[in-house]
mmCIF file of C-alpha atoms in Angstrom:
data_model
loop_
_atom_site.group_PDB
_atom_site.id
_atom_site.type_symbol
_atom_site.label_atom_id
_atom_site.label_comp_id
_atom_site.label_asym_id
_atom_site.label_seq_id
_atom_site.Cartn_x
_atom_site.Cartn_y
_atom_site.Cartn_z
ATOM 1 C CA MET P 1 9.796 -8.341 -14.801
ATOM 2 C CA ALA P 2 11.127 -8.176 -11.260
ATOM 3 C CA MET P 3 13.726 -5.623 -10.332
ATOM 4 C CA LYS P 4 16.932 -6.973 -8.834
ATOM 5 C CA LEU P 5 17.487 -5.573 -5.361
ATOM 6 C CA GLY P 6 20.754 -5.070 -3.546
ATOM 7 C CA ASN P 7 21.138 -3.664 -0.087
ATOM 8 C CA THR P 8 21.218 0.076 -0.686
ATOM 9 C CA LYS P 9 20.291 2.655 1.949
ATOM 10 C CA THR P 10 17.118 3.465 -0.006
ATOM 11 C CA GLU P 11 16.084 -0.192 -0.140
ATOM 12 C CA ARG P 12 16.731 -0.618 3.582
ATOM 13 C CA GLU P 13 14.608 2.465 4.340
ATOM 14 C CA PHE P 14 11.787 1.193 2.102
ATOM 15 C CA ARG P 15 12.031 -2.263 3.704
ATOM 16 C CA GLU P 16 11.659 -0.681 7.143
ATOM 17 C CA GLN P 17 8.682 1.427 5.993
ATOM 18 C CA MET P 18 6.968 -1.504 4.253
ATOM 19 C CA SER P 19 7.497 -3.839 7.219
ATOM 20 C CA ALA P 20 6.004 -1.234 9.575
ATOM 21 C CA SER P 21 3.100 -0.684 7.174
ATOM 22 C CA LYS P 22 2.480 -4.445 6.946
ATOM 23 C CA GLU P 23 2.381 -4.740 10.756
ATOM 24 C CA ALA P 24 0.136 -1.680 11.113
ATOM 25 C CA LEU P 25 -2.367 -2.946 8.532
ATOM 26 C CA LEU P 26 -2.636 -6.237 10.361
ATOM 27 C CA PHE P 27 -2.649 -5.116 13.986
ATOM 28 C CA ASP P 28 -2.921 -1.339 14.525
ATOM 29 C CA ARG P 29 -6.328 -0.015 15.598
ATOM 30 C CA SER P 30 -5.697 3.245 13.744
ATOM 31 C CA CYS P 31 -5.800 1.224 10.498
ATOM 32 C CA ALA P 32 -9.144 -0.432 11.235
ATOM 33 C CA ARG P 33 -11.129 1.494 8.575
ATOM 34 C CA LEU P 34 -8.522 0.831 5.934
ATOM 35 C CA ARG P 35 -8.278 -2.848 6.937
ATOM 36 C CA SER P 36 -12.093 -3.128 6.739
ATOM 37 C CA ALA P 37 -12.108 -1.637 3.243
ATOM 38 C CA ILE P 38 -9.441 -4.126 2.146
ATOM 39 C CA GLU P 39 -11.277 -7.081 3.728
ATOM 40 C CA ALA P 40 -14.535 -6.043 2.034
ATOM 41 C CA HIS P 41 -12.748 -6.266 -1.313
ATOM 42 C CA TYR P 42 -10.474 -9.236 -0.484
ATOM 43 C CA ALA P 43 -12.148 -11.529 2.041
ATOM 44 C CA ASP P 44 -8.966 -13.634 2.041
ATOM 45 C CA PHE P 45 -6.793 -10.650 3.103
ATOM 46 C CA GLU P 46 -3.663 -11.955 4.815
ATOM 47 C CA SER P 47 -1.040 -9.279 4.329
ATOM 48 C CA GLY P 48 -0.495 -5.924 2.715
ATOM 49 C CA CYS P 49 1.378 -2.665 2.797
ATOM 50 C CA VAL P 50 0.811 0.908 1.739
ATOM 51 C CA LEU P 51 2.813 1.917 -1.324
ATOM 52 C CA HIS P 52 1.512 5.482 -1.448
ATOM 53 C CA TRP P 53 -0.668 7.674 0.747
ATOM 54 C CA THR P 54 -2.068 10.952 -0.528
ATOM 55 C CA GLU P 55 -3.777 13.381 1.821
ATOM 56 C CA GLU P 56 -6.400 15.331 -0.062
ATOM 57 C CA GLN P 57 -8.557 18.049 1.445
ATOM 58 C CA CYS P 58 -11.472 15.725 2.222
ATOM 59 C CA GLU P 59 -10.082 12.220 1.796
ATOM 60 C CA ASP P 60 -7.071 9.995 2.220
ATOM 61 C CA ILE P 61 -6.102 7.954 -0.830
ATOM 62 C CA PHE P 62 -4.037 4.809 -0.366
ATOM 63 C CA VAL P 63 -2.402 2.619 -2.987
ATOM 64 C CA LEU P 64 -1.786 -0.786 -1.453
ATOM 65 C CA LEU P 65 -0.141 -4.043 -2.279
ATOM 66 C CA VAL P 66 -2.347 -6.842 -0.939
ATOM 67 C CA ASN P 67 -1.850 -10.612 -0.642
ATOM 68 C CA GLY P 68 1.254 -10.550 -2.796
ATOM 69 C CA PRO P 69 0.888 -9.137 -6.287
ATOM 70 C CA LYS P 70 -2.587 -7.559 -6.011
ATOM 71 C CA LEU P 71 -2.826 -3.770 -6.117
ATOM 72 C CA MET P 72 -5.711 -1.625 -5.028
ATOM 73 C CA SER P 73 -6.595 1.959 -4.321
ATOM 74 C CA VAL P 74 -8.743 2.902 -1.320
ATOM 75 C CA GLU P 75 -10.198 6.350 -0.763
ATOM 76 C CA LEU P 76 -11.429 7.117 2.765
ATOM 77 C CA ASP P 77 -13.421 10.216 3.673
ATOM 78 C CA ARG P 78 -11.495 12.112 6.344
ATOM 79 C CA PHE P 79 -14.521 13.630 8.078
ATOM 80 C CA GLU P 80 -17.421 11.219 7.601
ATOM 81 C CA GLU P 81 -16.423 7.750 8.749
ATOM 82 C CA SER P 82 -19.852 6.478 7.701
ATOM 83 C CA THR P 83 -19.135 7.344 4.050
ATOM 84 C CA PRO P 84 -18.322 4.081 2.255
ATOM 85 C CA PRO P 85 -14.763 3.829 0.958
ATOM 86 C CA VAL P 86 -14.087 3.989 -2.771
ATOM 87 C CA VAL P 87 -12.126 0.863 -3.671
ATOM 88 C CA GLU P 88 -10.594 0.003 -7.026
ATOM 89 C CA SER P 89 -8.370 -2.823 -8.209
ATOM 90 C CA ILE P 90 -5.288 -1.817 -10.181
ATOM 91 C CA SER P 91 -3.514 -4.160 -12.580
ATOM 92 C CA MET P 92 0.211 -4.581 -12.029
ATOM 93 C CA ALA P 93 0.861 -3.708 -15.680
ATOM 94 C CA GLU P 94 -1.143 -0.482 -15.397
ATOM 95 C CA TYR P 95 0.576 0.478 -12.139
ATOM 96 C CA ARG P 96 4.064 -0.154 -13.507
ATOM 97 C CA LYS P 97 3.420 1.920 -16.635
ATOM 98 C CA GLY P 98 5.537 5.058 -16.398
ATOM 99 C CA LEU P 99 6.681 4.295 -12.842
ATOM 100 C CA LYS P 100 9.758 6.277 -11.834
ATOM 101 C CA LYS P 101 12.802 4.262 -10.768
ATOM 102 C CA ILE P 102 12.390 5.132 -7.063
ATOM 103 C CA ASN P 103 8.827 3.783 -7.133
ATOM 104 C CA GLN P 104 9.982 0.680 -9.023
ATOM 105 C CA ILE P 105 12.370 0.064 -6.121
ATOM 106 C CA ARG P 106 9.554 0.739 -3.599
ATOM 107 C CA LEU P 107 7.327 -1.806 -5.386
ATOM 108 C CA ALA P 108 10.089 -4.438 -5.575
ATOM 109 C CA VAL P 109 10.835 -4.041 -1.858
ATOM 110 C CA ALA P 110 7.116 -4.185 -1.003
ATOM 111 C CA LEU P 111 6.687 -7.403 -3.003
ATOM 112 C CA GLU P 112 9.617 -8.871 -1.095
ATOM 113 C CA VAL P 113 8.250 -7.780 2.311
ATOM 114 C CA ILE P 114 4.757 -9.102 1.563
ATOM 115 C CA SER P 115 6.149 -12.519 0.647
ATOM 116 C CA GLU P 116 7.999 -12.855 3.981
#
């Protein structure tokens, strides 16, 4: 069930963030490791954006929307670039379960941005 979007300040801010994330994933050198992890899992990677980024003590954990409605989590070691990433697919139903309204809006905006 898709959430109906308007043109609220929050949605505009999310749209700006998701558009920047989409561009960075595709073209920014600083995203090369993350892009490689995505491409290893989805050889047909065309577009994506980061929904959430968690900085842990030893790793960065990303939840991404990829190629439209596909979700994945990627964990990158912060200190050892040679350590293989931990990649998991996430079902949309599982991700949406218990999602707070603000994150429902973030997801709806991200789905819109990815389809552009």
